[in-house]
Coordinates of C-alpha atoms (C1' of nucleotides) in Angstrom, one line a residue:
Chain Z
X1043 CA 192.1 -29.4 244.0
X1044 CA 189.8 -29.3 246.8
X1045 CA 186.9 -31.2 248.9
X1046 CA 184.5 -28.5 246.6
X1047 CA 181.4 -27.2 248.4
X1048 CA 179.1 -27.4 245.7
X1049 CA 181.0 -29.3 242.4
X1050 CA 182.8 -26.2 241.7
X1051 CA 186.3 -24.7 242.5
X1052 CA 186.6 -22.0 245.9
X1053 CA 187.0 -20.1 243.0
X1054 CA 184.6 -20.1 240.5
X1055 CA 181.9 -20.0 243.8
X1056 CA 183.6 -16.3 245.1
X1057 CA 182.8 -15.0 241.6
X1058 CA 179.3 -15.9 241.5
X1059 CA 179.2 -15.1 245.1
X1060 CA 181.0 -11.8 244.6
X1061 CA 178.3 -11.1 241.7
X1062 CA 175.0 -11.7 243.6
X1063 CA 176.1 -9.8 246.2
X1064 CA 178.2 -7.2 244.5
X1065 CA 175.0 -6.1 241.9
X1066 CA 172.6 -6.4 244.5
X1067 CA 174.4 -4.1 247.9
X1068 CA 177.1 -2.2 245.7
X1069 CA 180.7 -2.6 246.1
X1070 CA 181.1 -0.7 249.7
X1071 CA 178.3 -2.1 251.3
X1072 CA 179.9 -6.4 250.7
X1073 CA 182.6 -7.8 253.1
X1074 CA 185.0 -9.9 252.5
X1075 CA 183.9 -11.5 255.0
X1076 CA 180.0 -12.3 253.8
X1077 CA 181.6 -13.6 250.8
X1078 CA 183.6 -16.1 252.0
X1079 CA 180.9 -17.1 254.3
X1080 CA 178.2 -17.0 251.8
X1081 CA 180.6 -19.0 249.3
X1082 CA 181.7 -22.1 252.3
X1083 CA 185.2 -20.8 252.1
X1084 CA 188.0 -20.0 254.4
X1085 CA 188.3 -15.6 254.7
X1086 CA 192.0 -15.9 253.0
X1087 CA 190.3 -17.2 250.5
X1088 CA 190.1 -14.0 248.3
X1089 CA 193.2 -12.9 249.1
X1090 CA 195.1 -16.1 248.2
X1091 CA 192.8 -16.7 244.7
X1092 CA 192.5 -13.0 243.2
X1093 CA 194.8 -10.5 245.6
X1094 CA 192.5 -8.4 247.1
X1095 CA 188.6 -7.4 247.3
X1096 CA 189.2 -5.4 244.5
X1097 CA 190.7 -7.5 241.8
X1098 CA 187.9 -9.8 242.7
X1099 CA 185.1 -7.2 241.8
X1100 CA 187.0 -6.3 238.1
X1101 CA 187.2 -10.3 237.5
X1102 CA 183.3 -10.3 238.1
X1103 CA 183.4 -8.2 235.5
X1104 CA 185.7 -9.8 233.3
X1105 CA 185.3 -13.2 233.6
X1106 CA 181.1 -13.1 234.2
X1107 CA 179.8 -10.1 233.2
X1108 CA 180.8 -9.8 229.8
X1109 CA 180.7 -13.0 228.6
X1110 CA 176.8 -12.6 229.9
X1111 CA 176.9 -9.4 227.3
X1112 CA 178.4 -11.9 224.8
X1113 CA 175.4 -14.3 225.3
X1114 CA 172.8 -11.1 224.5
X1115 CA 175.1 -10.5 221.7
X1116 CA 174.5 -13.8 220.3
X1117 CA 170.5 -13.9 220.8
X1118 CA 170.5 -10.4 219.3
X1119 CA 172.7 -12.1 216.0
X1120 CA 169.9 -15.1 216.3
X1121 CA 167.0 -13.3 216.3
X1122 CA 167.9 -11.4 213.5
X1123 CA 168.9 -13.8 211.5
X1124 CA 165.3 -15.6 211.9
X1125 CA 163.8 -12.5 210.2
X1126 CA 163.4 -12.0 207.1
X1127 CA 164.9 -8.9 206.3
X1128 CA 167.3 -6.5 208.1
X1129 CA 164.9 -3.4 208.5
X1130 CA 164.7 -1.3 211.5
X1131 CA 161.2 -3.2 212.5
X1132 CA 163.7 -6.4 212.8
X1133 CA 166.3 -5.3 213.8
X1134 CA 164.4 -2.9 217.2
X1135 CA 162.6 -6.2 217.7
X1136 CA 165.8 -8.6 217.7
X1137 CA 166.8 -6.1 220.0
X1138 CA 164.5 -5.3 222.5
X1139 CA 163.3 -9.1 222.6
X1140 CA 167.3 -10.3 223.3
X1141 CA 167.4 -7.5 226.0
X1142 CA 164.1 -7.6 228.1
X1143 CA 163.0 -11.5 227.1
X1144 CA 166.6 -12.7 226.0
X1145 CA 168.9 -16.0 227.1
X1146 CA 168.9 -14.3 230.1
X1147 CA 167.2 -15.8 233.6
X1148 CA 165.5 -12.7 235.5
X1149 CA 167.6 -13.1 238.3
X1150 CA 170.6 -12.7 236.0
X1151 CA 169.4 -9.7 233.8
X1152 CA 168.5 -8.3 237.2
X1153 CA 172.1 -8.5 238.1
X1154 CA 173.2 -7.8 234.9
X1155 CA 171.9 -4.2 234.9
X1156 CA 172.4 -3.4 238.7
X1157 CA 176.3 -3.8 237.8
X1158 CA 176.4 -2.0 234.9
X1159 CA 174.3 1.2 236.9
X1160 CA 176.2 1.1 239.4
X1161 CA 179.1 1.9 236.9
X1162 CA 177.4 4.4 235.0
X1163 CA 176.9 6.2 238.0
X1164 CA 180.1 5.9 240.0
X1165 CA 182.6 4.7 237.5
X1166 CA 185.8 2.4 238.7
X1167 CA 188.3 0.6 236.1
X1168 CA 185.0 -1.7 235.5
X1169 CA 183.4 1.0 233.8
X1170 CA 186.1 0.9 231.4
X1171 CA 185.8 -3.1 230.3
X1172 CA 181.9 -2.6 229.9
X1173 CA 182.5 0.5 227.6
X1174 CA 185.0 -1.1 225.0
X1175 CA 184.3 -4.7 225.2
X1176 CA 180.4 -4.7 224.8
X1177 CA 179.2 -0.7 224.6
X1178 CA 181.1 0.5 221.4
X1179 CA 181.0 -2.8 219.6
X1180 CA 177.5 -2.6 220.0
X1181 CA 176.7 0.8 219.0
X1182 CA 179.0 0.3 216.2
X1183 CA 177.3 -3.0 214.7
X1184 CA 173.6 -1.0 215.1
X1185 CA 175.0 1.9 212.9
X1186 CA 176.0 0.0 210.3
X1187 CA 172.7 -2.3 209.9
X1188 CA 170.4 0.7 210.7
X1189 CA 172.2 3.7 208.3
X1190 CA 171.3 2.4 205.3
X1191 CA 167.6 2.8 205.8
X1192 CA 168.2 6.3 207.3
X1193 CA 167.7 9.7 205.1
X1194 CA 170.7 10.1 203.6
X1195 CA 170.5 13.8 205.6
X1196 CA 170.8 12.4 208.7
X1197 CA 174.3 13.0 209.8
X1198 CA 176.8 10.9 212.4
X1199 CA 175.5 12.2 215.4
X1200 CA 171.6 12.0 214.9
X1201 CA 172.6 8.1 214.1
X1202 CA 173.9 7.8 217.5
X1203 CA 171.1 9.6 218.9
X1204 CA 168.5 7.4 217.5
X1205 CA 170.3 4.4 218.8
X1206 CA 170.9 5.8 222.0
X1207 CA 167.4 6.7 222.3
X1208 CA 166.4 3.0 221.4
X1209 CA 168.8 1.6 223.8
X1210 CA 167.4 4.4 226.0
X1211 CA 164.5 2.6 226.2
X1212 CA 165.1 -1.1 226.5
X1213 CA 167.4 -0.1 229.1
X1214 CA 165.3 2.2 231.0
X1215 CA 162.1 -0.9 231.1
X1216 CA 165.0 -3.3 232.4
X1217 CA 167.0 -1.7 234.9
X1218 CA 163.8 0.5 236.1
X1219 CA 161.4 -2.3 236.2
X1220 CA 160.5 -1.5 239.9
X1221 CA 159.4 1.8 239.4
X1222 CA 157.6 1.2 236.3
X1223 CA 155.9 -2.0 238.4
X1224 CA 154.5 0.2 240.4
X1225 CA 153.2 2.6 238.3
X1226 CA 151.7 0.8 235.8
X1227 CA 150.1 -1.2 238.2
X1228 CA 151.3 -4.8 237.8
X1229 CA 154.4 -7.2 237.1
X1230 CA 156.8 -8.1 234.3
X1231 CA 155.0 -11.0 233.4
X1232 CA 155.3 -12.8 229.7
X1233 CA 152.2 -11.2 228.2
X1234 CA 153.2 -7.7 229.3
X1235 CA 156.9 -8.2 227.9
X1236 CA 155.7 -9.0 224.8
X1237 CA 153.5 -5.9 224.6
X1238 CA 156.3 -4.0 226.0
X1239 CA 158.3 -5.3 222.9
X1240 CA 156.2 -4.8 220.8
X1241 CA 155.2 -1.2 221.4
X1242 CA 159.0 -0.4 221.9
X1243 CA 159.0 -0.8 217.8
X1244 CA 155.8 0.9 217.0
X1245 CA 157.5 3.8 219.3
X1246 CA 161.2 3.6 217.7
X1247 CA 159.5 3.7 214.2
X1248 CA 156.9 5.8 214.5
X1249 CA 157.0 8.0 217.9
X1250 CA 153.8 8.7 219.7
X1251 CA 150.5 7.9 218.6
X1252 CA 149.2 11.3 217.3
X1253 CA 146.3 11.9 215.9
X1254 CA 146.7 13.7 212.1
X1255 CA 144.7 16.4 212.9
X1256 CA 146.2 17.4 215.8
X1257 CA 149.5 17.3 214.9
Chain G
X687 CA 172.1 29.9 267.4
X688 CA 176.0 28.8 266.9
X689 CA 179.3 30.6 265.6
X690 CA 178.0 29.4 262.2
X691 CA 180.7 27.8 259.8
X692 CA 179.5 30.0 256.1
X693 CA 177.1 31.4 257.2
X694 CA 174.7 28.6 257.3
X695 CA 173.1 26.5 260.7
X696 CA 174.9 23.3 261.6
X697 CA 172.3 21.3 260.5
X698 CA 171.5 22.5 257.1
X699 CA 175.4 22.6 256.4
X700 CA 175.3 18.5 257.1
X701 CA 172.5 18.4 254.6
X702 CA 174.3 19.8 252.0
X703 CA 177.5 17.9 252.8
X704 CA 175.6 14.7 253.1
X705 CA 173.6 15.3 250.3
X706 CA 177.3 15.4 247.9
X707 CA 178.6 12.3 249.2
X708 CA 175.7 10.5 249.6
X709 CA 174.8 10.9 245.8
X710 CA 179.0 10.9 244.8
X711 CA 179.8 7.6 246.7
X712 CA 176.7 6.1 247.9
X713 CA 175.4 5.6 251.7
X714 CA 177.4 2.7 252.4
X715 CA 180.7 4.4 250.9
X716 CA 180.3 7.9 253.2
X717 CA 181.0 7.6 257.0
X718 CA 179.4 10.2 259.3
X719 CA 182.7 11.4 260.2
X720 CA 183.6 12.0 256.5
X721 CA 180.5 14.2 256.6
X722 CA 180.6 15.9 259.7
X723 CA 184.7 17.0 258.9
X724 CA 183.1 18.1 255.6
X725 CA 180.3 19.9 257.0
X726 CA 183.2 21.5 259.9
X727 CA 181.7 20.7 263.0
X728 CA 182.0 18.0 265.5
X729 CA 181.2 13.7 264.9
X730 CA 178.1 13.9 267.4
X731 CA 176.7 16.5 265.0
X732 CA 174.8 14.0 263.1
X733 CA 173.0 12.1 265.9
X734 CA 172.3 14.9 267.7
X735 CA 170.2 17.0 264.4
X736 CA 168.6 13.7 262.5
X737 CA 169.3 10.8 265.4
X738 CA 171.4 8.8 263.0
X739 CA 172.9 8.2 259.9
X740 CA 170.0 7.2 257.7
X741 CA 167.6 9.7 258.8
X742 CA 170.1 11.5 257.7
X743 CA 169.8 10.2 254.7
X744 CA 166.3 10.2 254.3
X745 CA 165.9 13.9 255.2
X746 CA 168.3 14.9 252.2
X747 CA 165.6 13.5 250.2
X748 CA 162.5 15.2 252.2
X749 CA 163.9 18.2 252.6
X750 CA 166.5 19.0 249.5
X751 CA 165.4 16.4 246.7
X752 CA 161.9 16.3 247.3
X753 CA 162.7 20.4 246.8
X754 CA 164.6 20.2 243.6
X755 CA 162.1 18.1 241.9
X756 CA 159.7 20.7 242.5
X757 CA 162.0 23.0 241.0
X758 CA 162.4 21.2 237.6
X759 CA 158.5 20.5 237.5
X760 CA 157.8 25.0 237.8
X761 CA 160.7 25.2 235.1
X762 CA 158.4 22.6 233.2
X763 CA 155.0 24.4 233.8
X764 CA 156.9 28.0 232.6
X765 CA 158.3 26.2 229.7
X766 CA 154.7 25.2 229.1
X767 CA 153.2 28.1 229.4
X768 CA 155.5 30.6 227.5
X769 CA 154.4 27.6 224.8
X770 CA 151.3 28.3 221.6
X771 CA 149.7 25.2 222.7
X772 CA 149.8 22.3 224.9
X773 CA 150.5 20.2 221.6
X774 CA 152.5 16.8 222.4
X775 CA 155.6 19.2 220.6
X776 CA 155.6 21.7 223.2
X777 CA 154.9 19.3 226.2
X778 CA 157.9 17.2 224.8
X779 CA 160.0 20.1 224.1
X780 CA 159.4 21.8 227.6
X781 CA 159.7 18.1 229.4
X782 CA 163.1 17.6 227.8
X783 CA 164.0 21.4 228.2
X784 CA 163.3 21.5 231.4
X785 CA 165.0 18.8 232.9
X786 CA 168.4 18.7 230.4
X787 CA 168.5 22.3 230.6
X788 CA 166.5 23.3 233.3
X789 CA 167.1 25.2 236.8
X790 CA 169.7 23.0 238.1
X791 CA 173.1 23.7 238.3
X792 CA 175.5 20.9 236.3
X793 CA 176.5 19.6 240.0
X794 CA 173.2 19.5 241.3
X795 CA 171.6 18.0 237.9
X796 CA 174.0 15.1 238.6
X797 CA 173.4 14.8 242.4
X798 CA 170.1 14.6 242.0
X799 CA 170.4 11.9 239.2
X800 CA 173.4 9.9 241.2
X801 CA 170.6 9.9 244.4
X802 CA 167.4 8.6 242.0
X803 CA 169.1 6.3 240.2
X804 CA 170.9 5.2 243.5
X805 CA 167.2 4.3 244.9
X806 CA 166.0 2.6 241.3
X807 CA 168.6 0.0 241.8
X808 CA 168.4 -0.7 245.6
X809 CA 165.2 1.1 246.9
X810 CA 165.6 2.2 250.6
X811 CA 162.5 4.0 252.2
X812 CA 163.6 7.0 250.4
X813 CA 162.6 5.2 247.2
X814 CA 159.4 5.8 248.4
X815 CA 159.2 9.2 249.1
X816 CA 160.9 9.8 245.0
X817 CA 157.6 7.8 243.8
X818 CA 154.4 9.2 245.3
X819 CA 156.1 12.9 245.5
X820 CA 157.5 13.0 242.4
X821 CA 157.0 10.2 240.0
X822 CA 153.4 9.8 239.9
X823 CA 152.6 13.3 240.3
X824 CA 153.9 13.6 236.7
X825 CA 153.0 11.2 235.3
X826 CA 149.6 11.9 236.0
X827 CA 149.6 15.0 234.9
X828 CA 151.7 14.4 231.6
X829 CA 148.6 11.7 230.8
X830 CA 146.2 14.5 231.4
X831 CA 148.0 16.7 229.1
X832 CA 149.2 14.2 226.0
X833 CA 145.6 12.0 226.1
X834 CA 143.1 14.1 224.0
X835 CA 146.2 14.4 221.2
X836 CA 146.3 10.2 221.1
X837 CA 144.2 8.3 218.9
X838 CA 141.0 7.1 220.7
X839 CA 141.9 3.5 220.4
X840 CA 145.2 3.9 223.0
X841 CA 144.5 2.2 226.1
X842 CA 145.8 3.7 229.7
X843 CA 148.7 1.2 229.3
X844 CA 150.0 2.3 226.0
X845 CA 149.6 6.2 227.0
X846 CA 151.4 4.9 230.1
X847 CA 154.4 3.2 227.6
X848 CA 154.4 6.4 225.7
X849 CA 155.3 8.8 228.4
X850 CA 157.8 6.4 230.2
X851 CA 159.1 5.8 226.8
X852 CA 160.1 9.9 226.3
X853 CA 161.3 9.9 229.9
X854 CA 163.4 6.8 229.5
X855 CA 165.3 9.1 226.8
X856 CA 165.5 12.3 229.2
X857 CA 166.4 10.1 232.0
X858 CA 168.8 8.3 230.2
X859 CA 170.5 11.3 228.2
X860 CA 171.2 12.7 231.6
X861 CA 172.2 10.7 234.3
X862 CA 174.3 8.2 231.4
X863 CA 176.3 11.0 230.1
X864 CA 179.5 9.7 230.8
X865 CA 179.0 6.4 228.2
X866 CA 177.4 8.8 226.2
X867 CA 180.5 11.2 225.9
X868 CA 182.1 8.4 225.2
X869 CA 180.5 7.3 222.3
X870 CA 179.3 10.5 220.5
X871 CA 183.0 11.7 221.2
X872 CA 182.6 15.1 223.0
X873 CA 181.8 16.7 226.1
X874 CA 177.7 18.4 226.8
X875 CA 178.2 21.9 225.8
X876 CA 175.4 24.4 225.2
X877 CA 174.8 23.6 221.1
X878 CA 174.6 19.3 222.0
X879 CA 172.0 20.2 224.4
X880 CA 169.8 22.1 221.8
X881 CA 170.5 19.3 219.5
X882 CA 169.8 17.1 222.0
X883 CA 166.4 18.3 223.1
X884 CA 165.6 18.7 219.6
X885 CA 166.7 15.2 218.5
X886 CA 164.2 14.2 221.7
X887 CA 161.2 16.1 219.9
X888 CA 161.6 14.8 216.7
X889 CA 162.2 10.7 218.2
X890 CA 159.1 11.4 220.5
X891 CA 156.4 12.5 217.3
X892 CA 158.0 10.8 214.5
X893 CA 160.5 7.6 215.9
X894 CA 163.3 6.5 213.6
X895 CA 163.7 8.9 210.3
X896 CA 163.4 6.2 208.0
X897 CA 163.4 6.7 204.5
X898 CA 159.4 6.4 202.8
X899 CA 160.4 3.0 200.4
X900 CA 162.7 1.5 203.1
X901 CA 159.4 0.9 205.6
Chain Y
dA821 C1' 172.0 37.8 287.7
dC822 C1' 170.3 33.4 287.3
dG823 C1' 168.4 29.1 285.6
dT824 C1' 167.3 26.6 281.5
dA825 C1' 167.3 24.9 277.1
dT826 C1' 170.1 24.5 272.9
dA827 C1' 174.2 23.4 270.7
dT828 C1' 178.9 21.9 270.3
dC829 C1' 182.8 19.4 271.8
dA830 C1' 186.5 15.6 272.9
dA831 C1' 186.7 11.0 274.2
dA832 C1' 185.5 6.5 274.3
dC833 C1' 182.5 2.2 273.2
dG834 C1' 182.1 -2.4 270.8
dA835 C1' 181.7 -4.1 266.3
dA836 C1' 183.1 -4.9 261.6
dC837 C1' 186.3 -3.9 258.1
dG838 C1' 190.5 -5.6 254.5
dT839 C1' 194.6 -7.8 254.9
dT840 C1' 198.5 -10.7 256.6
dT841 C1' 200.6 -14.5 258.9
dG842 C1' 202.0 -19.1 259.8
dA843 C1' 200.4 -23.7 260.4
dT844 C1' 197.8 -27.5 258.4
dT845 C1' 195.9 -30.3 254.8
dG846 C1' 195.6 -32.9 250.4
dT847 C1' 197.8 -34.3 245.8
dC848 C1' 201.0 -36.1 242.9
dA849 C1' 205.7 -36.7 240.7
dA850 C1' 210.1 -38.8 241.9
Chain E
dT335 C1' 207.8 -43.1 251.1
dT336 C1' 209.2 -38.7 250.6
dG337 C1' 209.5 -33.8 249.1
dA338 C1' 207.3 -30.0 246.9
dC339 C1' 203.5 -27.5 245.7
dA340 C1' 198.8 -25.8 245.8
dA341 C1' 194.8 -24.9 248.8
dT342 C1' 192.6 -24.1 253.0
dC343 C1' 192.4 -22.9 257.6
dA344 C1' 192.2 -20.2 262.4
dA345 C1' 193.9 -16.4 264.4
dA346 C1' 195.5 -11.9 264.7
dC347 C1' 196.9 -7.2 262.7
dG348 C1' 195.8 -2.2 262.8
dT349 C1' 192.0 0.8 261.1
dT350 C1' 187.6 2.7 260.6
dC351 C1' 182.9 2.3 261.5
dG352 C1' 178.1 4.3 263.9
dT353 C1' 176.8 5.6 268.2
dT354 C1' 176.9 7.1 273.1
dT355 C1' 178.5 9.7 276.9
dG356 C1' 179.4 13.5 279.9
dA357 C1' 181.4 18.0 280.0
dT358 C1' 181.4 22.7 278.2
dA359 C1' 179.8 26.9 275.9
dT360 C1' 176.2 30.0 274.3
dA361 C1' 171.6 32.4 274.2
dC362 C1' 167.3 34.0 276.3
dG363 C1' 163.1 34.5 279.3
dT364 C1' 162.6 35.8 284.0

DNA sequence: ACGTATATCAAACGAACGTTTGATTGTCAA
DNA sequence: TTGACAATCAAACGTTCGTTTGATATACGT
């Protein structure tokens, strides 16, 4: 035990420590030493709880961000169930709501998807938790609610496409919500998530608004 | 002049050089003498073309991104061009065409995705330059384009949705290919991309192939 | 041939990095 | 009260970082 800076173990504060500044700088650009400072702990500190700077960044992983994927999880499974049916309008809607409105606070969905980019783009052993503890599960559990309302034509691969292409999108108005700020002119604020939402459906089911005489 | 290591100027070797690492590792991850040995000249190199480090940096944008994304929008206007019509199809199809397909080599496909993405997450001044060069430019001009095919009753908002929507897909498809690999189970070869481009057509006019009695 | 930029070089600067060490503290069973 | 263990600490290790300096080499107008 300890004198505990803040009602929680040296511990427990370097991981959420690690994790603020970890999603927000990147890997290469945090010291030891800012985390130990920014936590109220001794430099050794690292070392002595988790080995090195590195074993510390795959516990953020392991021990925060996928039980944070395991929360979205849940709100996805909730929201569904509060429908009435399982069709692709509920269950696109379940989804996009858990991802962009979700049990998540901003600053954690923030963080959220500035780790897992920063894995997509420059993948360490992280990469590899992310993929087989929350990714495939995922896509798996989509296939098997959305294939039965699917033409029967529609083979393996097209599946994963249209999920992909779904996920595309919620992912895309999350993790890119600066750009898209700024060029749509104002902030993510409640009554723009929900028309983000809701036209995320409309678009999943439907595509683009076309007129029938000029298609 | 100078003895000229391959052929090229000191400086515009360090571009190049700086340009692979920077988008590879990230700027905090690539030292200036990891660069300069790269680039075979001397340490001082680097302060003595671009004063420091992140000028540098930023001059791989204005001078080589800035460039590329020029590139893929000509490959875009061909694609266009060599098209019937300017139908939503064929500015889909040519969008998607030309940027998974496109002018750029594999390697500089993902460089230039690695640097973008790189900026979406943690916006430098370079973030900038990728916005009101690039970004808006198109988006402009794909609103100009899709408009007179949308019904009348879309707002500049939901046209806005609508195109980021079919970029989120291209965006996502390319510079997530590794996860993606992963979970359709096989490499990008030449056939996936035609699928690929194809499945982005169809997603973009039509959404989700759902079967008529299951809506 | 000479003087002047332009370009490249080796060497060094102080600062910050990840990690290790050994001493010091607090806690609790014996 | 004592001994053992877990936790924290200040201090130092050697390395690498971005940048600066001053010397050297090359090209070109005069």
């Amino acid at each position: 035990m300890s004198p505990d800076n803040g009602s929680k173990t040296t511990r427990d504060r370097l991981l959420e420590v690690a994790e603020t500044l970890f999603a927000q700088k990147g890997y290469d650009a945090v010291s030891v030493r800012k985390i130990t400072t920014a936590a109220g702990c001794n430099l050794a500190a690292v070392n002595y709880h988790f080995g090195n700077k590195k074993t510390l960044y795959l516990n953020v992983f392991r021990e925060r961000w996928v039980s944070r994927a395991q929360r979205i999880r849940a709100c996805f499974e909730e929201n569904l169930t509060g429908c009435d049916d399982t069709s692709p309008a509920s269950v696109i809607q379940s989804l996009a709501e858990a991802l962009i409105k979700g049990p998540l606070t901003d600053k954690e969905r923030l963080f959220h998807f500035q780790l897992m980019t920063r894995e997509i783009i420059k993948p360490t052993e992280a990469f590899e938790i992310v993929l087989e503890e929350t990714m495939k599960p995922s896509f798996e559990g989509l296939g098997q609610l959305l294939q039965p309302y699917l033409h029967e034509s529609i083979d393996e691969e097209r599946t994963l496409l249209n999920i992909l292409s779904i996920f595309s999108m919620v992912l895309y108005f999350n993790f890119a919500r600066l750009p898209v700020s700024k060029i749509i002119g104002h902030a993510y604020d409640q009554p723009f998530k929900d028309r983000l939402v809701q036209h995320i459906v409309d678009f999943s089911l439907s595509g683009l608004p076309v007129k029938e005489d000029a298609r």
